[in-house]
PDB file of N, CA and C in Angstrom:
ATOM      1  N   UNK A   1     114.503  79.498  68.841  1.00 97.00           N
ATOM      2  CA  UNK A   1     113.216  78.857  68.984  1.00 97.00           C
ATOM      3  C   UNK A   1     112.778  78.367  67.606  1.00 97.00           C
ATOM      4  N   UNK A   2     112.228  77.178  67.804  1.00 98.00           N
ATOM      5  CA  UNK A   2     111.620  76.915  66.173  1.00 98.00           C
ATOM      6  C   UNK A   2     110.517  76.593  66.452  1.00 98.00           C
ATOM      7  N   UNK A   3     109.025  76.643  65.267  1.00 98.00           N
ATOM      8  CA  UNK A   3     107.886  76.599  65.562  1.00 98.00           C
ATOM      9  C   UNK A   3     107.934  75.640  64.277  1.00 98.00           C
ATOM     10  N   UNK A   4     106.577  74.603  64.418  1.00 98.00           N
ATOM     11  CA  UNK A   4     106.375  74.071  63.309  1.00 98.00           C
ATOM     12  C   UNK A   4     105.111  74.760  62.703  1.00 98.00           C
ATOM     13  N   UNK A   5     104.468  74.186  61.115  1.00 98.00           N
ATOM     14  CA  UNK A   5     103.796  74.922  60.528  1.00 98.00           C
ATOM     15  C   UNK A   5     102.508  73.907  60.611  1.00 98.00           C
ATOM     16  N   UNK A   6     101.294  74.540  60.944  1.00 98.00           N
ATOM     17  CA  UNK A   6      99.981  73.297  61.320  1.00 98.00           C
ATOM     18  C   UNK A   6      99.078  74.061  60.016  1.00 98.00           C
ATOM     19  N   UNK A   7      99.200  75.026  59.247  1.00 98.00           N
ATOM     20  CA  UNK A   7      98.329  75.451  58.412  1.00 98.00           C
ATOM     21  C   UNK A   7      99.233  76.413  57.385  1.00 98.00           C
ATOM     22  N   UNK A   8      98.992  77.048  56.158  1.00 97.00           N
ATOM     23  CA  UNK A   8      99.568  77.934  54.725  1.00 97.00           C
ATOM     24  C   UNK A   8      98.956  78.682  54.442  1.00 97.00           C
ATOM     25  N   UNK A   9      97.300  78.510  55.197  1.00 97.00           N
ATOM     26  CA  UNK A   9      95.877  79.368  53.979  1.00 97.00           C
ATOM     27  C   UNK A   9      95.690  80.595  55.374  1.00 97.00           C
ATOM     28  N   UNK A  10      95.068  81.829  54.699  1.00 96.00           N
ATOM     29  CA  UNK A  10      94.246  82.691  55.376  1.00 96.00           C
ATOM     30  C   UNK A  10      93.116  82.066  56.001  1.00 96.00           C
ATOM     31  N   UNK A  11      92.201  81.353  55.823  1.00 97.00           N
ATOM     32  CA  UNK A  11      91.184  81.002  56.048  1.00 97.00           C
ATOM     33  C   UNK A  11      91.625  80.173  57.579  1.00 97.00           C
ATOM     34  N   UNK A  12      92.633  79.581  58.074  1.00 96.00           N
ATOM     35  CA  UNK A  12      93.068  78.870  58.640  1.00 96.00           C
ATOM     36  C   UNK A  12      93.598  80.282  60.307  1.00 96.00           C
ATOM     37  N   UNK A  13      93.645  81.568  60.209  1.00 95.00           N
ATOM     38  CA  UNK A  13      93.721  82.727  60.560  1.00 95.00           C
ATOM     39  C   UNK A  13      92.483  83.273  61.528  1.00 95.00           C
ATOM     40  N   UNK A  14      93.399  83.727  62.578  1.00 94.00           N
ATOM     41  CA  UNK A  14      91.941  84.340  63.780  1.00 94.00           C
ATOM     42  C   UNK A  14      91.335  85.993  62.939  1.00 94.00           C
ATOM     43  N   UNK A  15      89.669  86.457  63.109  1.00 94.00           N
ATOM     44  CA  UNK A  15      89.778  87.352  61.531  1.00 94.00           C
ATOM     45  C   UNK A  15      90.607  88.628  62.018  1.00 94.00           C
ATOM     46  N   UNK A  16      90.807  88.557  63.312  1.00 93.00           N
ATOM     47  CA  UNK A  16      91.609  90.104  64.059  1.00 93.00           C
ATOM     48  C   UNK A  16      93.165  89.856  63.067  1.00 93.00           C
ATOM     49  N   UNK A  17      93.164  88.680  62.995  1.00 94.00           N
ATOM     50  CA  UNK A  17      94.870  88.953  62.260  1.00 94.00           C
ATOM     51  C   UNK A  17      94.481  89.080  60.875  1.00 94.00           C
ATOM     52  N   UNK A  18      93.916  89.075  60.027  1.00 94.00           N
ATOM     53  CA  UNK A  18      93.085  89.294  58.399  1.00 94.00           C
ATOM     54  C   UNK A  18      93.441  91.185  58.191  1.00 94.00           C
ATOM     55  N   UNK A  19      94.129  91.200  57.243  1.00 92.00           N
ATOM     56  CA  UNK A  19      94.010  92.755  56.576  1.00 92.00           C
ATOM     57  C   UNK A  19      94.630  92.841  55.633  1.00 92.00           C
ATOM     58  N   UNK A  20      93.584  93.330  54.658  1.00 93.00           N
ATOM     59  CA  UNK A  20      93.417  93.117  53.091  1.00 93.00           C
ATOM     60  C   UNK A  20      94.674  94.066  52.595  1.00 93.00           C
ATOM     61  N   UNK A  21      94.600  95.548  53.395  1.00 92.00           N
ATOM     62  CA  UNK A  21      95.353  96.565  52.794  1.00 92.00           C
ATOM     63  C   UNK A  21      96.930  95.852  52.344  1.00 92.00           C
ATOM     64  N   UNK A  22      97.324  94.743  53.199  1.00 90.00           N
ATOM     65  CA  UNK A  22      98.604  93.686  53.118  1.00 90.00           C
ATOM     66  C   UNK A  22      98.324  92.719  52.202  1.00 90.00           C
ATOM     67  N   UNK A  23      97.137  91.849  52.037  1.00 87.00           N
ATOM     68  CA  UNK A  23      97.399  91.236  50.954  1.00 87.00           C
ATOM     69  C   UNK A  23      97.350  89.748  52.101  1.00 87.00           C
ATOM     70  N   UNK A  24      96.524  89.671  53.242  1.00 92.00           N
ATOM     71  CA  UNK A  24      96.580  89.081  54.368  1.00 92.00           C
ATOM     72  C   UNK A  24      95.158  88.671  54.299  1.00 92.00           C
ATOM     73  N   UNK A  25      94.636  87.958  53.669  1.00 96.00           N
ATOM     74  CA  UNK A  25      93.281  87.262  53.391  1.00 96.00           C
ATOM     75  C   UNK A  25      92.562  86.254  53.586  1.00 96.00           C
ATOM     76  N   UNK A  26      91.457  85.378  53.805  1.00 96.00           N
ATOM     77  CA  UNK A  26      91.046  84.357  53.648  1.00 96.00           C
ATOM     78  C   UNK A  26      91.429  83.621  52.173  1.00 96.00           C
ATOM     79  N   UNK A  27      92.218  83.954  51.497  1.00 96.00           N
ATOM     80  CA  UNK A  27      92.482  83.462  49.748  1.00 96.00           C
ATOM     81  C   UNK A  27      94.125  83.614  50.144  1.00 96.00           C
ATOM     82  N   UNK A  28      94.301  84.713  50.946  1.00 96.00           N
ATOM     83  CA  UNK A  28      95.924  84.350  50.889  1.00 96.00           C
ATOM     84  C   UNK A  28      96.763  82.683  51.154  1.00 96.00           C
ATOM     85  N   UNK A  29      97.524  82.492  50.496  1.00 97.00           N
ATOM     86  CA  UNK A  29      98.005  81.233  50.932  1.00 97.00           C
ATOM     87  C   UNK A  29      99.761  81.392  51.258  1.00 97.00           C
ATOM     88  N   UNK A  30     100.050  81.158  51.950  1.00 96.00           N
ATOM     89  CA  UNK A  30     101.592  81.498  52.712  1.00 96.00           C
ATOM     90  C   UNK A  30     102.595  80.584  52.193  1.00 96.00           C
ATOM     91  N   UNK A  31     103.729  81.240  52.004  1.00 96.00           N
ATOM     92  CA  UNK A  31     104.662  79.970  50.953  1.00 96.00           C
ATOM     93  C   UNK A  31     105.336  79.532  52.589  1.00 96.00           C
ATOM     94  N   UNK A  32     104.902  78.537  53.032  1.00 97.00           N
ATOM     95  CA  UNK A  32     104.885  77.946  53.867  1.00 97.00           C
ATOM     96  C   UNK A  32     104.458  76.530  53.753  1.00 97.00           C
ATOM     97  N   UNK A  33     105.012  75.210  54.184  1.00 98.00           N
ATOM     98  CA  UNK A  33     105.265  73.594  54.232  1.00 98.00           C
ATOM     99  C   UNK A  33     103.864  73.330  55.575  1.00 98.00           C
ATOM    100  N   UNK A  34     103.102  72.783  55.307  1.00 98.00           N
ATOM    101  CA  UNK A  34     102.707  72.338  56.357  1.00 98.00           C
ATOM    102  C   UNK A  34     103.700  70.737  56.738  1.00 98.00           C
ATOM    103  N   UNK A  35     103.866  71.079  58.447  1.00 98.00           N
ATOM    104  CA  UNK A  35     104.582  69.968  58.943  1.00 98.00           C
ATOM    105  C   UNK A  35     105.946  70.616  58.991  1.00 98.00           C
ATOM    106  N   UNK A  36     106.436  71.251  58.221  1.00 98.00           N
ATOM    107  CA  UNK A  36     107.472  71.836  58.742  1.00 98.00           C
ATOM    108  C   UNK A  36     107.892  72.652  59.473  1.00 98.00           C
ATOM    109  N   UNK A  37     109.256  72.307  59.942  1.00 98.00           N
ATOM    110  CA  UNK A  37     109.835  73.276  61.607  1.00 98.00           C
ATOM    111  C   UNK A  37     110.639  74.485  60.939  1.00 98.00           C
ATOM    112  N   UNK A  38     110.889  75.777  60.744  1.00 98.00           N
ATOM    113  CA  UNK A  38     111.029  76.911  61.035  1.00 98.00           C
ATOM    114  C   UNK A  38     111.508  77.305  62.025  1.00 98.00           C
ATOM    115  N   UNK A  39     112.666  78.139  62.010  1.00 98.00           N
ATOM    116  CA  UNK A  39     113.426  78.965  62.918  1.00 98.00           C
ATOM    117  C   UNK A  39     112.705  80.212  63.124  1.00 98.00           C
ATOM    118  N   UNK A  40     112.893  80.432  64.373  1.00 98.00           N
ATOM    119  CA  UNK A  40     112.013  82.271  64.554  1.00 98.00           C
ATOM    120  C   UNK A  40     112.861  82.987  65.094  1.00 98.00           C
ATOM    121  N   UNK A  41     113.134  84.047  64.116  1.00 98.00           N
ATOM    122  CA  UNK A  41     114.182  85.166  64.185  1.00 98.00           C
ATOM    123  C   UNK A  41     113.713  86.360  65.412  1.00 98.00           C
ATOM    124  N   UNK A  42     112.776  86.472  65.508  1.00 98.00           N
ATOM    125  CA  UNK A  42     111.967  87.750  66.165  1.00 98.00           C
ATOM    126  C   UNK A  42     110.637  87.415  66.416  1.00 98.00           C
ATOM    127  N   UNK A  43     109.731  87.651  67.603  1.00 98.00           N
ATOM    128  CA  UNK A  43     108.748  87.579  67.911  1.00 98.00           C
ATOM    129  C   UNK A  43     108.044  89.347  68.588  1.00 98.00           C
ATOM    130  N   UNK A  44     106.984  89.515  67.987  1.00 98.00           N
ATOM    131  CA  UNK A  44     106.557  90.986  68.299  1.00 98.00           C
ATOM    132  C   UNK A  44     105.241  90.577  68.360  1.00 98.00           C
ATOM    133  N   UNK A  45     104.701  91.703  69.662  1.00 97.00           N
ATOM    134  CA  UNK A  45     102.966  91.835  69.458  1.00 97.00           C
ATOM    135  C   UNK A  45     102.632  93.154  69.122  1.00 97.00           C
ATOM    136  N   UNK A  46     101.783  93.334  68.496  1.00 92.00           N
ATOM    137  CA  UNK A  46     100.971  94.475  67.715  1.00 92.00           C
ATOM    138  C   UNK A  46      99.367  94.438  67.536  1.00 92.00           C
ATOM    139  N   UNK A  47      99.305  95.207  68.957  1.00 89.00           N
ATOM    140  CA  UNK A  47      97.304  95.338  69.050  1.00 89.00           C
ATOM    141  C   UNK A  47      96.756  93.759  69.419  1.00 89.00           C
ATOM    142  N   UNK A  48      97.743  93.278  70.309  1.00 92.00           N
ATOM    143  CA  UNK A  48      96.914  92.077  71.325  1.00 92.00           C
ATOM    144  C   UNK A  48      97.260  90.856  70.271  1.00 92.00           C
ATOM    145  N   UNK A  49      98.142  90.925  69.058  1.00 94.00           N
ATOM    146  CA  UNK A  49      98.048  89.978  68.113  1.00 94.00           C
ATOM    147  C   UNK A  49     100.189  89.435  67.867  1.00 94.00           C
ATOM    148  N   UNK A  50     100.165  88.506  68.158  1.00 96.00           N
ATOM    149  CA  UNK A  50     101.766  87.734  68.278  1.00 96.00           C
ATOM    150  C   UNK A  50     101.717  87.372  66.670  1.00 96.00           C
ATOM    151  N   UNK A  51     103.265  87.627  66.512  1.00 96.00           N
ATOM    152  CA  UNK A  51     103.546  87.075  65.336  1.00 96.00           C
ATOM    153  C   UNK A  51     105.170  86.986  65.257  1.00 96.00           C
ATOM    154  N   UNK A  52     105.278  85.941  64.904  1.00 97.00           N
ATOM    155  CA  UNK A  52     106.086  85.161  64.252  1.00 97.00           C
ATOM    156  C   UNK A  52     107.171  85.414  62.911  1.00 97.00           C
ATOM    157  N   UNK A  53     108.504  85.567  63.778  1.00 98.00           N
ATOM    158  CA  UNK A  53     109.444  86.593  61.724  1.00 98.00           C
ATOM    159  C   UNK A  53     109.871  85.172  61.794  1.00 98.00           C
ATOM    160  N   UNK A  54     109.978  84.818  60.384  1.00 98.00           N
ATOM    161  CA  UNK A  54     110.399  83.606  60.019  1.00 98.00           C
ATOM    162  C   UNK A  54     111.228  83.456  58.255  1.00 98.00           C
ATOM    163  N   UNK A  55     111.450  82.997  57.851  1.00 98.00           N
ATOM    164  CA  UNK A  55     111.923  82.773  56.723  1.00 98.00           C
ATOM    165  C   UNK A  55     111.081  81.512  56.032  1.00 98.00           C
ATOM    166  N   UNK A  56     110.183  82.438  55.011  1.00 96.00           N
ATOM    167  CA  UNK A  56     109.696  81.267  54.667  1.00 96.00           C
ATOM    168  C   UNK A  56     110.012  80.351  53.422  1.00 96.00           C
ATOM    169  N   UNK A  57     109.182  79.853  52.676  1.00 96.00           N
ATOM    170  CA  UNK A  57     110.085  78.626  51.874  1.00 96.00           C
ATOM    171  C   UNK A  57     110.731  79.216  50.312  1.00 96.00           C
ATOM    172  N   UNK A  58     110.685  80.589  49.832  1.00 95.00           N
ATOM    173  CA  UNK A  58     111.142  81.251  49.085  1.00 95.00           C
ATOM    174  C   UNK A  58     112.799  81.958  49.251  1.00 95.00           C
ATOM    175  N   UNK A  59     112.894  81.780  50.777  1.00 91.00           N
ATOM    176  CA  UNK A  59     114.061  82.976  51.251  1.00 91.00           C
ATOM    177  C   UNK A  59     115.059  81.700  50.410  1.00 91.00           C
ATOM    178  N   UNK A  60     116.507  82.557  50.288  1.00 68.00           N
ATOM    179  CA  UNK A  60     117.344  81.601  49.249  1.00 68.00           C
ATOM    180  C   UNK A  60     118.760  82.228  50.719  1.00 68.00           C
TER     181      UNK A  60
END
């Protein structure tokens, strides 16, 4: 499955998915392309909230 990327920033985030103790913020910004398509390795939900394993634009 591949997903494309429509946003990079925390602020852009529903606030149930936001937690600071991670480093998961309204200031966080995701090394992530907006516009770009991404492969998704794994999909998991945790407490009503989906997310997405991906490789983002750092992985080598």
């Amino acid at each position: 499955m591949k997903i494309r990327c429509i946003a990079n920033t925390g602020t852009s985030l529903p606030e149930n998915y936001l937690y600071p103790a991670v480093n998961r913020t309204t200031e966080t910004v995701f090394r992530l392309t907006v516009g770009k398509e991404y492969v998704v390795y794994a999909i998991d939900e945790a407490e009503g909230n989906v997310w997405y394993y991906i490789c983002d634009d750092n992985f080598i």
